[in-house]
Amino acid sequence: MNNNNIDLFRNYNMASHNIKYNYLKSRTNQTMDFVEKMHTIFNNFDTKMEIWDILEQLNSFTDMSDPDISIPNLYHAFQTAEMMRADNQPDWMQLIGLLHDIGKIMYIKGNDKDGTGIHQQWAIVGDTFAVGCKLPDTLIFSEFNQYNPDMKNDQYNTTLGIYKKECGLDNVLFSWGHDEYLYKILDSNKNPNILPPEALYIIRFHSLYAYHNRSSYMYFQSEKDKTFFHWLKVFNTYDLYSKTDTIYEYNTLKEYYMKLIQKYFQNTYLYI
Ligand code: FE
Ligand code: FE
């Protein structure tokens, strides 16, 4: 699969009311204050869950931002990982192919008022963007950018905003969602793992389409970002909801991926 297929699989012209609503709510509510509040709320990692149970529990979570919601989360996880495996991508990449979306489990601790619940998901799913600087026109539904209250704040509404050129994406705050949440979980010393930094980079920025698919925010890139950028491109060619007829043998896949979990994680559970 090549990058030209991205727009084919992400055809938002036919976007349903739910998708559009999700982006309107996200653009309107994801301000610097909101993002900082979410970082505080989801910073305690006090709930222990088996990694495999998270995958299974997410199967009942319907992502309202996705153009094709007919594909269950577990199938998407298997499909992403198995396509990587078929292409001989490194095993850590296959593993994050499987796990990249498990940050959506946030809903069990969240609430609809904050957009972190089962019905209101605008702070769990959807494309992400930087807060503290101008919202770029490359965002999906950029016509909603004007509704973000921070865009009336002179500190936040310039191209660089509160950041410095080449400060590194690690030093930029992004809208809250399943990417950042899983990154924080895996970065916590409660969840020891030996995933390479490239893996954490992919997890953290895989929904930042304005960056990896539209080349926005390039002026924030550090040397590290320049080195890691291509991994987002590679990953994204697999992270698409493609309709295939492949039938997966659940037990065989579970056995293979549990071995990878045991290789890269100290425990088979995570504190979320
Ligand atoms: Fe995702
Ligand atoms: Fe995904």
PDB file of N, CA, C and O in Angstrom, residues 143-179:
ATOM      1  N   GLU A 143     -12.419  24.903   8.710  1.00  0.00           N
ATOM      2  CA  GLU A 143     -13.424  25.973   8.873  1.00  0.00           C
ATOM      3  C   GLU A 143     -13.858  26.106  10.334  1.00  0.00           C
ATOM      4  O   GLU A 143     -14.416  27.117  10.729  1.00  0.00           O
ATOM      5  N   PHE A 144     -13.570  25.077  11.147  1.00  0.00           N
ATOM      6  CA  PHE A 144     -13.912  25.141  12.576  1.00  0.00           C
ATOM      7  C   PHE A 144     -12.818  25.820  13.406  1.00  0.00           C
ATOM      8  O   PHE A 144     -13.022  26.068  14.597  1.00  0.00           O
ATOM      9  N   ASN A 145     -11.659  26.074  12.799  1.00  0.00           N
ATOM     10  CA  ASN A 145     -10.544  26.662  13.556  1.00  0.00           C
ATOM     11  C   ASN A 145     -10.951  27.957  14.268  1.00  0.00           C
ATOM     12  O   ASN A 145     -10.508  28.228  15.382  1.00  0.00           O
ATOM     13  N   GLN A 146     -11.804  28.736  13.610  1.00  0.00           N
ATOM     14  CA  GLN A 146     -12.206  30.042  14.154  1.00  0.00           C
ATOM     15  C   GLN A 146     -12.952  29.921  15.493  1.00  0.00           C
ATOM     16  O   GLN A 146     -13.059  30.887  16.233  1.00  0.00           O
ATOM     17  N   TYR A 147     -13.497  28.737  15.780  1.00  0.00           N
ATOM     18  CA  TYR A 147     -14.272  28.575  17.016  1.00  0.00           C
ATOM     19  C   TYR A 147     -13.405  28.247  18.224  1.00  0.00           C
ATOM     20  O   TYR A 147     -13.904  28.107  19.334  1.00  0.00           O
ATOM     21  N   ASN A 148     -12.089  28.072  18.002  1.00  0.00           N
ATOM     22  CA  ASN A 148     -11.217  27.765  19.140  1.00  0.00           C
ATOM     23  C   ASN A 148     -10.893  29.062  19.887  1.00  0.00           C
ATOM     24  O   ASN A 148     -10.289  29.969  19.321  1.00  0.00           O
ATOM     25  N   PRO A 149     -11.296  29.159  21.168  1.00  0.00           N
ATOM     26  CA  PRO A 149     -11.129  30.407  21.922  1.00  0.00           C
ATOM     27  C   PRO A 149      -9.675  30.894  21.971  1.00  0.00           C
ATOM     28  O   PRO A 149      -9.430  32.107  22.018  1.00  0.00           O
ATOM     29  N   ASP A 150      -8.704  29.972  21.926  1.00  0.00           N
ATOM     30  CA  ASP A 150      -7.296  30.371  21.977  1.00  0.00           C
ATOM     31  C   ASP A 150      -6.889  31.207  20.766  1.00  0.00           C
ATOM     32  O   ASP A 150      -5.884  31.931  20.822  1.00  0.00           O
ATOM     33  N   MET A 151      -7.641  31.088  19.685  1.00  0.00           N
ATOM     34  CA  MET A 151      -7.287  31.842  18.478  1.00  0.00           C
ATOM     35  C   MET A 151      -7.600  33.336  18.642  1.00  0.00           C
ATOM     36  O   MET A 151      -7.251  34.146  17.794  1.00  0.00           O
ATOM     37  N   LYS A 152      -8.261  33.688  19.766  1.00  0.00           N
ATOM     38  CA  LYS A 152      -8.487  35.108  20.063  1.00  0.00           C
ATOM     39  C   LYS A 152      -7.454  35.634  21.051  1.00  0.00           C
ATOM     40  O   LYS A 152      -7.468  36.801  21.426  1.00  0.00           O
ATOM     41  N   ASN A 153      -6.558  34.741  21.481  1.00  0.00           N
ATOM     42  CA  ASN A 153      -5.525  35.091  22.443  1.00  0.00           C
ATOM     43  C   ASN A 153      -4.215  35.383  21.685  1.00  0.00           C
ATOM     44  O   ASN A 153      -3.681  34.498  21.011  1.00  0.00           O
ATOM     45  N   ASP A 154      -3.721  36.612  21.805  1.00  0.00           N
ATOM     46  CA  ASP A 154      -2.546  37.026  21.028  1.00  0.00           C
ATOM     47  C   ASP A 154      -1.281  36.233  21.361  1.00  0.00           C
ATOM     48  O   ASP A 154      -0.340  36.179  20.576  1.00  0.00           O
ATOM     49  N   GLN A 155      -1.267  35.614  22.542  1.00  0.00           N
ATOM     50  CA  GLN A 155      -0.132  34.765  22.924  1.00  0.00           C
ATOM     51  C   GLN A 155      -0.112  33.485  22.097  1.00  0.00           C
ATOM     52  O   GLN A 155       0.937  32.908  21.828  1.00  0.00           O
ATOM     53  N   TYR A 156      -1.302  33.025  21.742  1.00  0.00           N
ATOM     54  CA  TYR A 156      -1.457  31.693  21.137  1.00  0.00           C
ATOM     55  C   TYR A 156      -1.768  31.698  19.638  1.00  0.00           C
ATOM     56  O   TYR A 156      -1.781  30.641  19.016  1.00  0.00           O
ATOM     57  N   ASN A 157      -2.089  32.866  19.059  1.00  0.00           N
ATOM     58  CA  ASN A 157      -2.608  32.818  17.691  1.00  0.00           C
ATOM     59  C   ASN A 157      -1.598  33.184  16.595  1.00  0.00           C
ATOM     60  O   ASN A 157      -1.980  33.496  15.476  1.00  0.00           O
ATOM     61  N   THR A 158      -0.303  33.092  16.931  1.00  0.00           N
ATOM     62  CA  THR A 158       0.713  33.297  15.888  1.00  0.00           C
ATOM     63  C   THR A 158       1.280  31.935  15.474  1.00  0.00           C
ATOM     64  O   THR A 158       1.076  30.937  16.174  1.00  0.00           O
ATOM     65  N   THR A 159       1.984  31.930  14.358  1.00  0.00           N
ATOM     66  CA  THR A 159       2.500  30.660  13.826  1.00  0.00           C
ATOM     67  C   THR A 159       3.290  29.891  14.883  1.00  0.00           C
ATOM     68  O   THR A 159       3.063  28.704  15.092  1.00  0.00           O
ATOM     69  N   LEU A 160       4.216  30.566  15.567  1.00  0.00           N
ATOM     70  CA  LEU A 160       5.006  29.873  16.590  1.00  0.00           C
ATOM     71  C   LEU A 160       4.332  29.890  17.955  1.00  0.00           C
ATOM     72  O   LEU A 160       4.612  29.023  18.795  1.00  0.00           O
ATOM     73  N   GLY A 161       3.461  30.862  18.194  1.00  0.00           N
ATOM     74  CA  GLY A 161       2.770  30.939  19.489  1.00  0.00           C
ATOM     75  C   GLY A 161       3.750  31.017  20.635  1.00  0.00           C
ATOM     76  O   GLY A 161       4.695  31.805  20.608  1.00  0.00           O
ATOM     77  N   ILE A 162       3.577  30.158  21.633  1.00  0.00           N
ATOM     78  CA  ILE A 162       4.435  30.199  22.825  1.00  0.00           C
ATOM     79  C   ILE A 162       5.740  29.427  22.628  1.00  0.00           C
ATOM     80  O   ILE A 162       6.559  29.344  23.537  1.00  0.00           O
ATOM     81  N   TYR A 163       5.933  28.841  21.447  1.00  0.00           N
ATOM     82  CA  TYR A 163       7.094  27.978  21.228  1.00  0.00           C
ATOM     83  C   TYR A 163       8.197  28.687  20.448  1.00  0.00           C
ATOM     84  O   TYR A 163       7.983  29.729  19.851  1.00  0.00           O
ATOM     85  N   LYS A 164       9.362  28.049  20.454  1.00  0.00           N
ATOM     86  CA  LYS A 164      10.490  28.565  19.674  1.00  0.00           C
ATOM     87  C   LYS A 164      10.698  27.673  18.456  1.00  0.00           C
ATOM     88  O   LYS A 164      10.393  26.476  18.487  1.00  0.00           O
ATOM     89  N   LYS A 165      11.241  28.272  17.424  1.00  0.00           N
ATOM     90  CA  LYS A 165      11.593  27.518  16.233  1.00  0.00           C
ATOM     91  C   LYS A 165      12.511  26.355  16.609  1.00  0.00           C
ATOM     92  O   LYS A 165      13.378  26.509  17.463  1.00  0.00           O
ATOM     93  N   GLU A 166      12.285  25.200  16.019  1.00  0.00           N
ATOM     94  CA  GLU A 166      13.128  24.010  16.228  1.00  0.00           C
ATOM     95  C   GLU A 166      13.183  23.542  17.685  1.00  0.00           C
ATOM     96  O   GLU A 166      14.159  22.931  18.116  1.00  0.00           O
ATOM     97  N   CYS A 167      12.122  23.843  18.441  1.00  0.00           N
ATOM     98  CA  CYS A 167      12.106  23.463  19.869  1.00  0.00           C
ATOM     99  C   CYS A 167      11.896  21.959  20.050  1.00  0.00           C
ATOM    100  O   CYS A 167      12.114  21.413  21.127  1.00  0.00           O
ATOM    101  N   GLY A 168      11.455  21.276  19.011  1.00  0.00           N
ATOM    102  CA  GLY A 168      11.212  19.832  19.132  1.00  0.00           C
ATOM    103  C   GLY A 168       9.768  19.542  19.495  1.00  0.00           C
ATOM    104  O   GLY A 168       9.203  20.196  20.375  1.00  0.00           O
ATOM    105  N   LEU A 169       9.164  18.573  18.837  1.00  0.00           N
ATOM    106  CA  LEU A 169       7.754  18.253  19.102  1.00  0.00           C
ATOM    107  C   LEU A 169       7.532  17.752  20.521  1.00  0.00           C
ATOM    108  O   LEU A 169       6.428  17.853  21.055  1.00  0.00           O
ATOM    109  N   ASP A 170       8.601  17.216  21.141  1.00  0.00           N
ATOM    110  CA  ASP A 170       8.503  16.778  22.536  1.00  0.00           C
ATOM    111  C   ASP A 170       8.146  17.936  23.459  1.00  0.00           C
ATOM    112  O   ASP A 170       7.635  17.729  24.555  1.00  0.00           O
ATOM    113  N   ASN A 171       8.448  19.148  23.008  1.00  0.00           N
ATOM    114  CA  ASN A 171       8.210  20.326  23.848  1.00  0.00           C
ATOM    115  C   ASN A 171       6.969  21.109  23.444  1.00  0.00           C
ATOM    116  O   ASN A 171       6.754  22.228  23.909  1.00  0.00           O
ATOM    117  N   VAL A 172       6.175  20.525  22.561  1.00  0.00           N
ATOM    118  CA  VAL A 172       4.939  21.173  22.124  1.00  0.00           C
ATOM    119  C   VAL A 172       3.763  20.408  22.747  1.00  0.00           C
ATOM    120  O   VAL A 172       3.818  19.182  22.880  1.00  0.00           O
ATOM    121  N   LEU A 173       2.730  21.130  23.168  1.00  0.00           N
ATOM    122  CA  LEU A 173       1.536  20.470  23.698  1.00  0.00           C
ATOM    123  C   LEU A 173       0.539  20.253  22.560  1.00  0.00           C
ATOM    124  O   LEU A 173       0.309  21.156  21.755  1.00  0.00           O
ATOM    125  N   PHE A 174      -0.051  19.075  22.535  1.00  0.00           N
ATOM    126  CA  PHE A 174      -1.021  18.752  21.489  1.00  0.00           C
ATOM    127  C   PHE A 174      -2.393  18.485  22.087  1.00  0.00           C
ATOM    128  O   PHE A 174      -2.506  18.167  23.274  1.00  0.00           O
ATOM    129  N   SER A 175      -3.396  18.599  21.237  1.00  0.00           N
ATOM    130  CA  SER A 175      -4.753  18.320  21.691  1.00  0.00           C
ATOM    131  C   SER A 175      -4.770  16.923  22.326  1.00  0.00           C
ATOM    132  O   SER A 175      -4.063  16.021  21.889  1.00  0.00           O
ATOM    133  N   TRP A 176      -5.605  16.785  23.360  1.00  0.00           N
ATOM    134  CA  TRP A 176      -5.612  15.552  24.146  1.00  0.00           C
ATOM    135  C   TRP A 176      -6.344  14.440  23.384  1.00  0.00           C
ATOM    136  O   TRP A 176      -7.394  14.672  22.791  1.00  0.00           O
ATOM    137  N   GLY A 177      -5.767  13.245  23.431  1.00  0.00           N
ATOM    138  CA  GLY A 177      -6.414  12.127  22.762  1.00  0.00           C
ATOM    139  C   GLY A 177      -5.726  10.818  23.091  1.00  0.00           C
ATOM    140  O   GLY A 177      -4.864  10.765  23.973  1.00  0.00           O
ATOM    141  N   HIS A 178      -6.090   9.758  22.369  1.00  0.00           N
ATOM    142  CA  HIS A 178      -5.550   8.429  22.685  1.00  0.00           C
ATOM    143  C   HIS A 178      -4.059   8.315  22.397  1.00  0.00           C
ATOM    144  O   HIS A 178      -3.383   7.495  23.016  1.00  0.00           O
ATOM    145  N   ASP A 179      -3.522   9.149  21.508  1.00  0.00           N
ATOM    146  CA  ASP A 179      -2.078   9.107  21.225  1.00  0.00           C
ATOM    147  C   ASP A 179      -1.275   9.511  22.464  1.00  0.00           C
ATOM    148  O   ASP A 179      -0.409   8.778  22.934  1.00  0.00           O
TER     149      ASP A 179
END
